[in-house]
Amino acid sequence: MKKILKIERISTILFVFFIAFSSCTNELDITPQDDQDLLGDEFFANESSYKQLLAGVYGNLSLTGIDGPGSSNIEGLDAGTSQFGRVLLYLQTLSADQMIWSYENDPGTREIQRNLWSADDPIILGMFGRSHVTIAFANNFLRETTDAKLTERNVSDVVRTEIVAYRAEARLLRALSYYYMMDLFGQANFATELDAINAQPLAYNRVQLFEFIESELKAIESDLSDPMTNEHGRADKAVAAMILSKIYLNADVYIGQSKYDECVTELNKIINGGYSLAPDYLLNFMADNNTNAARNEIIFPLISDGINTQNYGPTTVIINGSVGSIEANGAEVGVGAGGWGGALRVRKQFVNLFENSIFDTDTRNTIISEGRSKEITDISDKDQGYIIQKYSNALSIGGYGPDQTFVNTDFPLFRLGDVYLMYAEAQLRGASNATQINALAYVNQLRSRANNPQAIQSGDLTLDFILDERSRELHWEAHRRQDLIRFGKYTGGSYNWAWKGNGSNGISLPDHMKLYPIPAASLSTNPNLTQNPGY
């Protein structure tokens, strides 16, 4: 059993949140029905409640409601279209060149994977809504932990000292949500704890969001725990550095400025923070990745626990979905033998990245091709297309997670392997504080760890190589759309993949599709938002 902030009580705390706040369709306009009764003196009489209240903010990254894994607290959306990690995976990976989902009657999936989405897509609304719920929860935590309120409640000096770090973590989780809004939508409803709860939120654009995220993360750095010293699943200085490095690496896209030196500065904080690569690549994606050697590589996970946080999140979806309808390989990966019957497969462009013989022994190559065709001419035909077995509900010490549907495998939102590739890319893009020697060393550490026999030489280290290597190393980890946009290959026709733009061999996408539309439901509740061009 995993523990994060006494994870067995997260459902209780989320119950308080979900009852205290009305339907989250209005995102940041989350109105307390009876704040004093539910989050008043009785609730805070036990000083441990502050830590549990923080657990509720974290819990929104894994859970969707209070009535089990199928419940959702976002009106009009089910758990499958509103679980944070799952909709992030859909918007960053299913929309690009690595993944195909068979069951296109699942709401929104057809439109996402064929790049046909509109402002009414439920997955897009799920991401927009779920992220804003985290922001609202973080704001509420910060309102409840002001110096004035702590003094009024006569909170002990010991707990007040701990709350300094809690508040920093809440601000980080809020910044993380705004980061994804900036990346995916280019704007967001904006409010902090200083805004009145019922006030109409402002709409921040990309430049404003970038400036807020950057200033927030720098402001809280000294209050966060040092890297690798916090409880499992809680954020620390390395997570803040990771978010900053991401916004700096993509700054040309976000604000039209290059910030590669700043990116490397943040990456070096992580590299020097005590992290190390797991000796086996696949340890990062197993049911005990919180206790095996992957704990030294994973910088921030989305928690998945087969008992306490059952949810239809990314790892439950990936592991069950990666079981082939022919192979019935579910027992190998710790779920039902038939899994979800061939729900997920890979597009041929991803397969092509592993077709050189040097990848025959590469442990990142988990493609299962026997008896299958690489081409997918009919998405609904579950027997077309190769499958992969990257993620698993198996334990590194033998055995499996405690449940055969809801897996025990944390989703590695950020990990050291990504840091190494980001460093190499920033060096190639002109960072003056990065060296080619280090860039080569980091890339070759990844290759060596993967049992790839071919080390990279200086002449091999190009941006095209980095883009391909990022796909080999980080596939199905919710990075691909962002990567393709940064490399200028997501829209337009210079690089097409199977079913891009709804063409079986791929067609050009218009440039406005670098951003998702603002959900129609969100536009109707906040007149300060404006629809993105092209929608």
PDB file of C-alpha atoms in Angstrom, residues 253-506:
ATOM      1  CA  VAL A 253       6.486  28.940 -28.555  1.00  0.00           C
ATOM      2  CA  TYR A 254       4.915  30.578 -25.513  1.00  0.00           C
ATOM      3  CA  ILE A 255       6.268  34.138 -25.588  1.00  0.00           C
ATOM      4  CA  GLY A 256       8.439  34.398 -28.711  1.00  0.00           C
ATOM      5  CA  GLN A 257      11.709  34.571 -26.753  1.00  0.00           C
ATOM      6  CA  SER A 258      14.569  32.081 -26.380  1.00  0.00           C
ATOM      7  CA  LYS A 259      15.450  31.160 -22.800  1.00  0.00           C
ATOM      8  CA  TYR A 260      17.774  28.189 -23.205  1.00  0.00           C
ATOM      9  CA  ASP A 261      20.359  29.441 -20.708  1.00  0.00           C
ATOM     10  CA  GLU A 262      17.632  29.763 -18.083  1.00  0.00           C
ATOM     11  CA  CYS A 263      16.461  26.258 -18.988  1.00  0.00           C
ATOM     12  CA  VAL A 264      19.908  24.766 -18.387  1.00  0.00           C
ATOM     13  CA  THR A 265      20.247  26.604 -15.073  1.00  0.00           C
ATOM     14  CA  GLU A 266      17.100  24.869 -13.822  1.00  0.00           C
ATOM     15  CA  LEU A 267      18.071  21.497 -15.298  1.00  0.00           C
ATOM     16  CA  ASN A 268      21.398  21.637 -13.486  1.00  0.00           C
ATOM     17  CA  LYS A 269      19.562  22.086 -10.189  1.00  0.00           C
ATOM     18  CA  ILE A 270      17.846  18.761 -10.838  1.00  0.00           C
ATOM     19  CA  ILE A 271      20.934  16.998 -12.159  1.00  0.00           C
ATOM     20  CA  ASN A 272      22.838  18.083  -9.049  1.00  0.00           C
ATOM     21  CA  GLY A 273      19.936  17.216  -6.775  1.00  0.00           C
ATOM     22  CA  GLY A 274      20.868  13.597  -6.162  1.00  0.00           C
ATOM     23  CA  TYR A 275      18.751  11.868  -8.807  1.00  0.00           C
ATOM     24  CA  SER A 276      20.047   8.888 -10.774  1.00  0.00           C
ATOM     25  CA  LEU A 277      18.778   6.735 -13.606  1.00  0.00           C
ATOM     26  CA  ALA A 278      17.118   3.477 -12.634  1.00  0.00           C
ATOM     27  CA  PRO A 279      19.432   0.645 -13.780  1.00  0.00           C
ATOM     28  CA  ASP A 280      16.585  -0.856 -15.831  1.00  0.00           C
ATOM     29  CA  TYR A 281      14.433   1.455 -17.966  1.00  0.00           C
ATOM     30  CA  LEU A 282      11.257  -0.535 -17.305  1.00  0.00           C
ATOM     31  CA  LEU A 283      11.517  -0.118 -13.526  1.00  0.00           C
ATOM     32  CA  ASN A 284      10.067   3.358 -14.091  1.00  0.00           C
ATOM     33  CA  PHE A 285       6.810   1.854 -15.298  1.00  0.00           C
ATOM     34  CA  MET A 286       6.190  -0.987 -12.829  1.00  0.00           C
ATOM     35  CA  ALA A 287       3.762  -1.306  -9.924  1.00  0.00           C
ATOM     36  CA  ASP A 288       6.479  -0.652  -7.336  1.00  0.00           C
ATOM     37  CA  ASN A 289       8.056   2.337  -9.061  1.00  0.00           C
ATOM     38  CA  ASN A 290       7.611   4.215  -5.790  1.00  0.00           C
ATOM     39  CA  THR A 291       9.964   1.830  -3.932  1.00  0.00           C
ATOM     40  CA  ASN A 292      12.261   0.250  -6.536  1.00  0.00           C
ATOM     41  CA  ALA A 293      15.250   2.083  -8.029  1.00  0.00           C
ATOM     42  CA  ALA A 294      12.918   4.246 -10.116  1.00  0.00           C
ATOM     43  CA  ARG A 295      12.278   6.319  -6.985  1.00  0.00           C
ATOM     44  CA  ASN A 296      15.672   7.903  -7.679  1.00  0.00           C
ATOM     45  CA  GLU A 297      14.705   8.826 -11.237  1.00  0.00           C
ATOM     46  CA  ILE A 298      11.067   9.893 -10.995  1.00  0.00           C
ATOM     47  CA  ILE A 299      10.892  13.563 -10.026  1.00  0.00           C
ATOM     48  CA  PHE A 300       7.115  13.851  -9.709  1.00  0.00           C
ATOM     49  CA  PRO A 301       4.554  11.053 -10.075  1.00  0.00           C
ATOM     50  CA  LEU A 302       0.807  10.991 -10.447  1.00  0.00           C
ATOM     51  CA  ILE A 303      -0.139   8.527  -7.731  1.00  0.00           C
ATOM     52  CA  SER A 304      -1.910   5.307  -8.614  1.00  0.00           C
ATOM     53  CA  ASP A 305      -2.789   2.808  -5.928  1.00  0.00           C
ATOM     54  CA  GLY A 306      -4.799  -0.323  -6.635  1.00  0.00           C
ATOM     55  CA  ILE A 307      -6.597  -0.073  -3.307  1.00  0.00           C
ATOM     56  CA  ASN A 308      -6.710   3.498  -2.008  1.00  0.00           C
ATOM     57  CA  THR A 309      -6.797   5.694  -5.109  1.00  0.00           C
ATOM     58  CA  GLN A 310      -8.613   3.549  -7.638  1.00  0.00           C
ATOM     59  CA  ASN A 311      -9.174   5.647 -10.744  1.00  0.00           C
ATOM     60  CA  TYR A 312      -9.372   5.418 -14.510  1.00  0.00           C
ATOM     61  CA  GLY A 313      -6.149   7.350 -14.845  1.00  0.00           C
ATOM     62  CA  PRO A 314      -3.318   7.072 -17.344  1.00  0.00           C
ATOM     63  CA  THR A 315      -1.588   3.930 -16.080  1.00  0.00           C
ATOM     64  CA  THR A 316      -4.830   1.978 -15.582  1.00  0.00           C
ATOM     65  CA  VAL A 317      -5.823   2.959 -19.114  1.00  0.00           C
ATOM     66  CA  ILE A 318      -2.419   2.226 -20.651  1.00  0.00           C
ATOM     67  CA  ILE A 319      -1.827  -1.140 -19.005  1.00  0.00           C
ATOM     68  CA  ASN A 320      -5.314  -2.509 -19.571  1.00  0.00           C
ATOM     69  CA  GLY A 321      -5.457  -0.941 -23.016  1.00  0.00           C
ATOM     70  CA  SER A 322      -2.100  -2.354 -24.126  1.00  0.00           C
ATOM     71  CA  VAL A 323      -3.309  -5.933 -23.789  1.00  0.00           C
ATOM     72  CA  GLY A 324      -3.749  -7.254 -27.315  1.00  0.00           C
ATOM     73  CA  SER A 325      -6.986  -8.857 -28.455  1.00  0.00           C
ATOM     74  CA  ILE A 326      -4.938 -11.673 -30.033  1.00  0.00           C
ATOM     75  CA  GLU A 327      -2.141 -11.980 -27.513  1.00  0.00           C
ATOM     76  CA  ALA A 328      -4.198 -11.801 -24.287  1.00  0.00           C
ATOM     77  CA  ASN A 329      -0.983 -10.719 -22.565  1.00  0.00           C
ATOM     78  CA  GLY A 330      -2.752  -9.201 -19.572  1.00  0.00           C
ATOM     79  CA  ALA A 331      -1.578 -11.823 -17.095  1.00  0.00           C
ATOM     80  CA  GLU A 332       2.045 -10.879 -17.873  1.00  0.00           C
ATOM     81  CA  VAL A 333       1.441  -7.285 -16.863  1.00  0.00           C
ATOM     82  CA  GLY A 334      -0.771  -7.937 -13.849  1.00  0.00           C
ATOM     83  CA  VAL A 335      -4.278  -7.239 -15.127  1.00  0.00           C
ATOM     84  CA  GLY A 336      -7.010  -9.442 -16.530  1.00  0.00           C
ATOM     85  CA  ALA A 337      -5.770 -11.816 -19.231  1.00  0.00           C
ATOM     86  CA  GLY A 338      -7.769 -10.056 -21.928  1.00  0.00           C
ATOM     87  CA  GLY A 339      -7.334  -6.543 -20.551  1.00  0.00           C
ATOM     88  CA  TRP A 340      -9.472  -4.151 -22.519  1.00  0.00           C
ATOM     89  CA  GLY A 341      -9.266  -6.244 -25.658  1.00  0.00           C
ATOM     90  CA  GLY A 342      -6.888  -4.302 -27.872  1.00  0.00           C
ATOM     91  CA  ALA A 343      -7.931  -0.768 -26.986  1.00  0.00           C
ATOM     92  CA  LEU A 344      -4.484   0.744 -27.589  1.00  0.00           C
ATOM     93  CA  ARG A 345      -1.946   0.295 -30.360  1.00  0.00           C
ATOM     94  CA  VAL A 346       0.893   2.330 -31.846  1.00  0.00           C
ATOM     95  CA  ARG A 347       1.022   4.254 -35.112  1.00  0.00           C
ATOM     96  CA  LYS A 348       3.548   3.109 -37.690  1.00  0.00           C
ATOM     97  CA  GLN A 349       5.663   6.254 -37.420  1.00  0.00           C
ATOM     98  CA  PHE A 350       6.514   5.284 -33.850  1.00  0.00           C
ATOM     99  CA  VAL A 351       7.354   1.738 -34.942  1.00  0.00           C
ATOM    100  CA  ASN A 352       9.713   3.115 -37.579  1.00  0.00           C
ATOM    101  CA  LEU A 353      11.894   4.647 -34.842  1.00  0.00           C
ATOM    102  CA  PHE A 354      12.850   1.161 -33.646  1.00  0.00           C
ATOM    103  CA  GLU A 355      13.294  -0.671 -36.947  1.00  0.00           C
ATOM    104  CA  ASN A 356      17.083  -0.370 -37.118  1.00  0.00           C
ATOM    105  CA  SER A 357      18.776  -3.497 -35.774  1.00  0.00           C
ATOM    106  CA  ILE A 358      20.565  -1.472 -33.082  1.00  0.00           C
ATOM    107  CA  PHE A 359      17.217  -1.321 -31.286  1.00  0.00           C
ATOM    108  CA  ASP A 360      16.712  -5.092 -31.198  1.00  0.00           C
ATOM    109  CA  THR A 361      18.100  -5.266 -27.664  1.00  0.00           C
ATOM    110  CA  ASP A 362      17.034  -1.787 -26.594  1.00  0.00           C
ATOM    111  CA  THR A 363      14.845  -2.192 -23.520  1.00  0.00           C
ATOM    112  CA  ARG A 364      12.747   0.795 -24.581  1.00  0.00           C
ATOM    113  CA  ASN A 365      11.603  -1.322 -27.520  1.00  0.00           C
ATOM    114  CA  THR A 366       8.650  -3.205 -26.038  1.00  0.00           C
ATOM    115  CA  ILE A 367       6.820  -3.489 -29.357  1.00  0.00           C
ATOM    116  CA  ILE A 368       4.866  -6.707 -29.927  1.00  0.00           C
ATOM    117  CA  SER A 369       4.529  -7.264 -33.667  1.00  0.00           C
ATOM    118  CA  GLU A 370       4.145 -11.007 -34.201  1.00  0.00           C
ATOM    119  CA  GLY A 371       1.013 -11.842 -36.140  1.00  0.00           C
ATOM    120  CA  ARG A 372       0.152  -8.183 -36.605  1.00  0.00           C
ATOM    121  CA  SER A 373       0.413  -5.641 -39.389  1.00  0.00           C
ATOM    122  CA  LYS A 374       2.135  -2.310 -38.860  1.00  0.00           C
ATOM    123  CA  GLU A 375      -0.497  -0.494 -40.890  1.00  0.00           C
ATOM    124  CA  ILE A 376      -3.786   0.588 -39.336  1.00  0.00           C
ATOM    125  CA  THR A 377      -6.258   1.086 -42.156  1.00  0.00           C
ATOM    126  CA  ASP A 378      -9.292   0.625 -39.901  1.00  0.00           C
ATOM    127  CA  ILE A 379      -8.941   2.140 -36.439  1.00  0.00           C
ATOM    128  CA  SER A 380     -11.789   0.025 -35.081  1.00  0.00           C
ATOM    129  CA  ASP A 381     -10.007  -3.201 -36.071  1.00  0.00           C
ATOM    130  CA  LYS A 382      -8.249  -4.061 -32.814  1.00  0.00           C
ATOM    131  CA  ASP A 383      -6.030  -6.625 -34.542  1.00  0.00           C
ATOM    132  CA  GLN A 384      -4.382  -4.069 -36.820  1.00  0.00           C
ATOM    133  CA  GLY A 385      -1.300  -2.283 -35.584  1.00  0.00           C
ATOM    134  CA  TYR A 386       1.451  -3.278 -33.181  1.00  0.00           C
ATOM    135  CA  ILE A 387       1.036  -3.115 -29.421  1.00  0.00           C
ATOM    136  CA  ILE A 388       3.587  -2.241 -26.741  1.00  0.00           C
ATOM    137  CA  GLN A 389       4.233  -3.468 -23.225  1.00  0.00           C
ATOM    138  CA  LYS A 390       6.027  -0.518 -21.638  1.00  0.00           C
ATOM    139  CA  TYR A 391       3.858  -0.107 -18.542  1.00  0.00           C
ATOM    140  CA  SER A 392       3.088  -2.937 -16.160  1.00  0.00           C
ATOM    141  CA  ASN A 393       1.183  -3.721 -12.968  1.00  0.00           C
ATOM    142  CA  ALA A 394       3.937  -6.221 -12.101  1.00  0.00           C
ATOM    143  CA  LEU A 395       6.337  -5.804  -9.186  1.00  0.00           C
ATOM    144  CA  SER A 396      10.093  -5.790  -9.752  1.00  0.00           C
ATOM    145  CA  ILE A 397      10.472  -8.312  -6.897  1.00  0.00           C
ATOM    146  CA  GLY A 398       7.871 -10.676  -8.338  1.00  0.00           C
ATOM    147  CA  GLY A 399       4.112 -10.667  -8.085  1.00  0.00           C
ATOM    148  CA  TYR A 400       1.658  -7.987  -9.073  1.00  0.00           C
ATOM    149  CA  GLY A 401      -0.299  -5.019  -7.784  1.00  0.00           C
ATOM    150  CA  PRO A 402      -3.200  -5.795  -5.463  1.00  0.00           C
ATOM    151  CA  ASP A 403      -5.954  -5.195  -8.054  1.00  0.00           C
ATOM    152  CA  GLN A 404      -6.191  -6.608 -11.572  1.00  0.00           C
ATOM    153  CA  THR A 405      -8.002  -3.607 -13.050  1.00  0.00           C
ATOM    154  CA  PHE A 406      -6.914  -0.544 -11.082  1.00  0.00           C
ATOM    155  CA  VAL A 407      -3.159  -0.659 -11.261  1.00  0.00           C
ATOM    156  CA  ASN A 408      -0.549   0.228  -8.665  1.00  0.00           C
ATOM    157  CA  THR A 409       1.762   1.961 -11.138  1.00  0.00           C
ATOM    158  CA  ASP A 410       2.455   5.669 -10.659  1.00  0.00           C
ATOM    159  CA  PHE A 411       2.550   7.776 -13.816  1.00  0.00           C
ATOM    160  CA  PRO A 412       5.985   9.456 -14.115  1.00  0.00           C
ATOM    161  CA  LEU A 413       4.935  12.993 -14.968  1.00  0.00           C
ATOM    162  CA  PHE A 414       8.556  14.194 -14.707  1.00  0.00           C
ATOM    163  CA  ARG A 415      11.713  12.086 -14.566  1.00  0.00           C
ATOM    164  CA  LEU A 416      15.460  12.381 -14.966  1.00  0.00           C
ATOM    165  CA  GLY A 417      15.541  10.780 -18.430  1.00  0.00           C
ATOM    166  CA  ASP A 418      13.616  13.783 -19.739  1.00  0.00           C
ATOM    167  CA  VAL A 419      16.000  16.164 -17.962  1.00  0.00           C
ATOM    168  CA  TYR A 420      18.987  14.658 -19.786  1.00  0.00           C
ATOM    169  CA  LEU A 421      17.330  15.002 -23.191  1.00  0.00           C
ATOM    170  CA  MET A 422      16.200  18.544 -22.444  1.00  0.00           C
ATOM    171  CA  TYR A 423      19.772  19.464 -21.564  1.00  0.00           C
ATOM    172  CA  ALA A 424      21.045  18.067 -24.865  1.00  0.00           C
ATOM    173  CA  GLU A 425      18.362  19.908 -26.805  1.00  0.00           C
ATOM    174  CA  ALA A 426      19.026  23.211 -25.057  1.00  0.00           C
ATOM    175  CA  GLN A 427      22.740  22.818 -25.806  1.00  0.00           C
ATOM    176  CA  LEU A 428      21.993  22.243 -29.485  1.00  0.00           C
ATOM    177  CA  ARG A 429      19.701  25.260 -29.529  1.00  0.00           C
ATOM    178  CA  GLY A 430      22.496  27.507 -28.282  1.00  0.00           C
ATOM    179  CA  ALA A 431      22.544  27.499 -24.470  1.00  0.00           C
ATOM    180  CA  SER A 432      25.848  29.108 -23.536  1.00  0.00           C
ATOM    181  CA  ASN A 433      25.977  27.366 -20.149  1.00  0.00           C
ATOM    182  CA  ALA A 434      25.678  23.825 -21.563  1.00  0.00           C
ATOM    183  CA  THR A 435      28.487  21.776 -23.062  1.00  0.00           C
ATOM    184  CA  GLN A 436      28.468  19.238 -25.844  1.00  0.00           C
ATOM    185  CA  ILE A 437      30.529  16.902 -23.656  1.00  0.00           C
ATOM    186  CA  ASN A 438      27.775  16.826 -21.042  1.00  0.00           C
ATOM    187  CA  ALA A 439      25.041  16.580 -23.659  1.00  0.00           C
ATOM    188  CA  LEU A 440      26.685  13.532 -25.240  1.00  0.00           C
ATOM    189  CA  ALA A 441      27.302  11.969 -21.850  1.00  0.00           C
ATOM    190  CA  TYR A 442      23.662  12.340 -20.786  1.00  0.00           C
ATOM    191  CA  VAL A 443      22.272  10.915 -24.032  1.00  0.00           C
ATOM    192  CA  ASN A 444      24.709   8.015 -23.936  1.00  0.00           C
ATOM    193  CA  GLN A 445      23.804   7.270 -20.327  1.00  0.00           C
ATOM    194  CA  LEU A 446      20.243   6.776 -21.486  1.00  0.00           C
ATOM    195  CA  ARG A 447      21.353   4.550 -24.360  1.00  0.00           C
ATOM    196  CA  SER A 448      23.635   2.514 -22.143  1.00  0.00           C
ATOM    197  CA  ARG A 449      20.890   2.077 -19.566  1.00  0.00           C
ATOM    198  CA  ALA A 450      18.600   0.849 -22.352  1.00  0.00           C
ATOM    199  CA  ASN A 451      21.187  -1.748 -23.447  1.00  0.00           C
ATOM    200  CA  ASN A 452      21.584  -0.035 -26.806  1.00  0.00           C
ATOM    201  CA  PRO A 453      24.953  -1.000 -28.321  1.00  0.00           C
ATOM    202  CA  GLN A 454      25.460   2.223 -30.282  1.00  0.00           C
ATOM    203  CA  ALA A 455      26.863   5.237 -28.453  1.00  0.00           C
ATOM    204  CA  ILE A 456      26.187   8.646 -29.984  1.00  0.00           C
ATOM    205  CA  GLN A 457      29.101  10.660 -31.382  1.00  0.00           C
ATOM    206  CA  SER A 458      29.210  14.433 -31.674  1.00  0.00           C
ATOM    207  CA  GLY A 459      28.216  14.346 -35.334  1.00  0.00           C
ATOM    208  CA  ASP A 460      25.116  12.290 -34.505  1.00  0.00           C
ATOM    209  CA  LEU A 461      23.799  14.755 -31.951  1.00  0.00           C
ATOM    210  CA  THR A 462      21.359  16.849 -33.965  1.00  0.00           C
ATOM    211  CA  LEU A 463      17.928  18.264 -33.268  1.00  0.00           C
ATOM    212  CA  ASP A 464      16.333  15.661 -35.543  1.00  0.00           C
ATOM    213  CA  PHE A 465      18.057  12.954 -33.517  1.00  0.00           C
ATOM    214  CA  ILE A 466      16.835  14.493 -30.251  1.00  0.00           C
ATOM    215  CA  LEU A 467      13.232  14.562 -31.450  1.00  0.00           C
ATOM    216  CA  ASP A 468      13.394  10.875 -32.363  1.00  0.00           C
ATOM    217  CA  GLU A 469      15.236   9.938 -29.191  1.00  0.00           C
ATOM    218  CA  ARG A 470      12.660  11.754 -27.091  1.00  0.00           C
ATOM    219  CA  SER A 471       9.996   9.561 -28.658  1.00  0.00           C
ATOM    220  CA  ARG A 472      11.993   6.404 -27.999  1.00  0.00           C
ATOM    221  CA  GLU A 473      12.707   7.370 -24.395  1.00  0.00           C
ATOM    222  CA  LEU A 474       9.520   9.201 -23.395  1.00  0.00           C
ATOM    223  CA  HIS A 475       6.718   7.663 -25.463  1.00  0.00           C
ATOM    224  CA  TRP A 476       3.305   7.552 -23.793  1.00  0.00           C
ATOM    225  CA  GLU A 477       4.479   9.929 -21.036  1.00  0.00           C
ATOM    226  CA  ALA A 478       2.394  12.917 -22.239  1.00  0.00           C
ATOM    227  CA  HIS A 479       5.116  14.954 -23.983  1.00  0.00           C
ATOM    228  CA  ARG A 480       4.781  14.287 -27.716  1.00  0.00           C
ATOM    229  CA  ARG A 481       2.418  17.020 -28.914  1.00  0.00           C
ATOM    230  CA  GLN A 482       4.462  19.645 -27.071  1.00  0.00           C
ATOM    231  CA  ASP A 483       7.679  18.267 -28.589  1.00  0.00           C
ATOM    232  CA  LEU A 484       6.337  18.249 -32.138  1.00  0.00           C
ATOM    233  CA  ILE A 485       5.108  21.832 -31.799  1.00  0.00           C
ATOM    234  CA  ARG A 486       8.495  22.987 -30.484  1.00  0.00           C
ATOM    235  CA  PHE A 487      10.210  21.308 -33.436  1.00  0.00           C
ATOM    236  CA  GLY A 488       7.768  22.803 -35.954  1.00  0.00           C
ATOM    237  CA  LYS A 489       6.348  19.431 -36.994  1.00  0.00           C
ATOM    238  CA  TYR A 490       2.889  19.273 -35.446  1.00  0.00           C
ATOM    239  CA  THR A 491       0.926  21.468 -37.830  1.00  0.00           C
ATOM    240  CA  GLY A 492       1.559  21.893 -41.536  1.00  0.00           C
ATOM    241  CA  GLY A 493       2.524  19.016 -43.804  1.00  0.00           C
ATOM    242  CA  SER A 494       6.285  18.669 -43.366  1.00  0.00           C
ATOM    243  CA  TYR A 495       5.700  15.656 -41.125  1.00  0.00           C
ATOM    244  CA  ASN A 496       2.554  13.559 -41.365  1.00  0.00           C
ATOM    245  CA  TRP A 497       1.553  10.462 -39.427  1.00  0.00           C
ATOM    246  CA  ALA A 498      -1.179   7.872 -39.801  1.00  0.00           C
ATOM    247  CA  TRP A 499      -4.605   9.442 -39.298  1.00  0.00           C
ATOM    248  CA  LYS A 500      -3.229  12.948 -38.765  1.00  0.00           C
ATOM    249  CA  GLY A 501      -6.047  15.257 -39.820  1.00  0.00           C
ATOM    250  CA  ASN A 502      -8.253  12.197 -40.430  1.00  0.00           C
ATOM    251  CA  GLY A 503      -6.245  10.996 -43.418  1.00  0.00           C
ATOM    252  CA  SER A 504      -5.125   7.373 -43.248  1.00  0.00           C
ATOM    253  CA  ASN A 505      -1.625   8.468 -44.284  1.00  0.00           C
ATOM    254  CA  GLY A 506      -1.892  11.869 -42.652  1.00  0.00           C
TER     255      GLY A 506
END
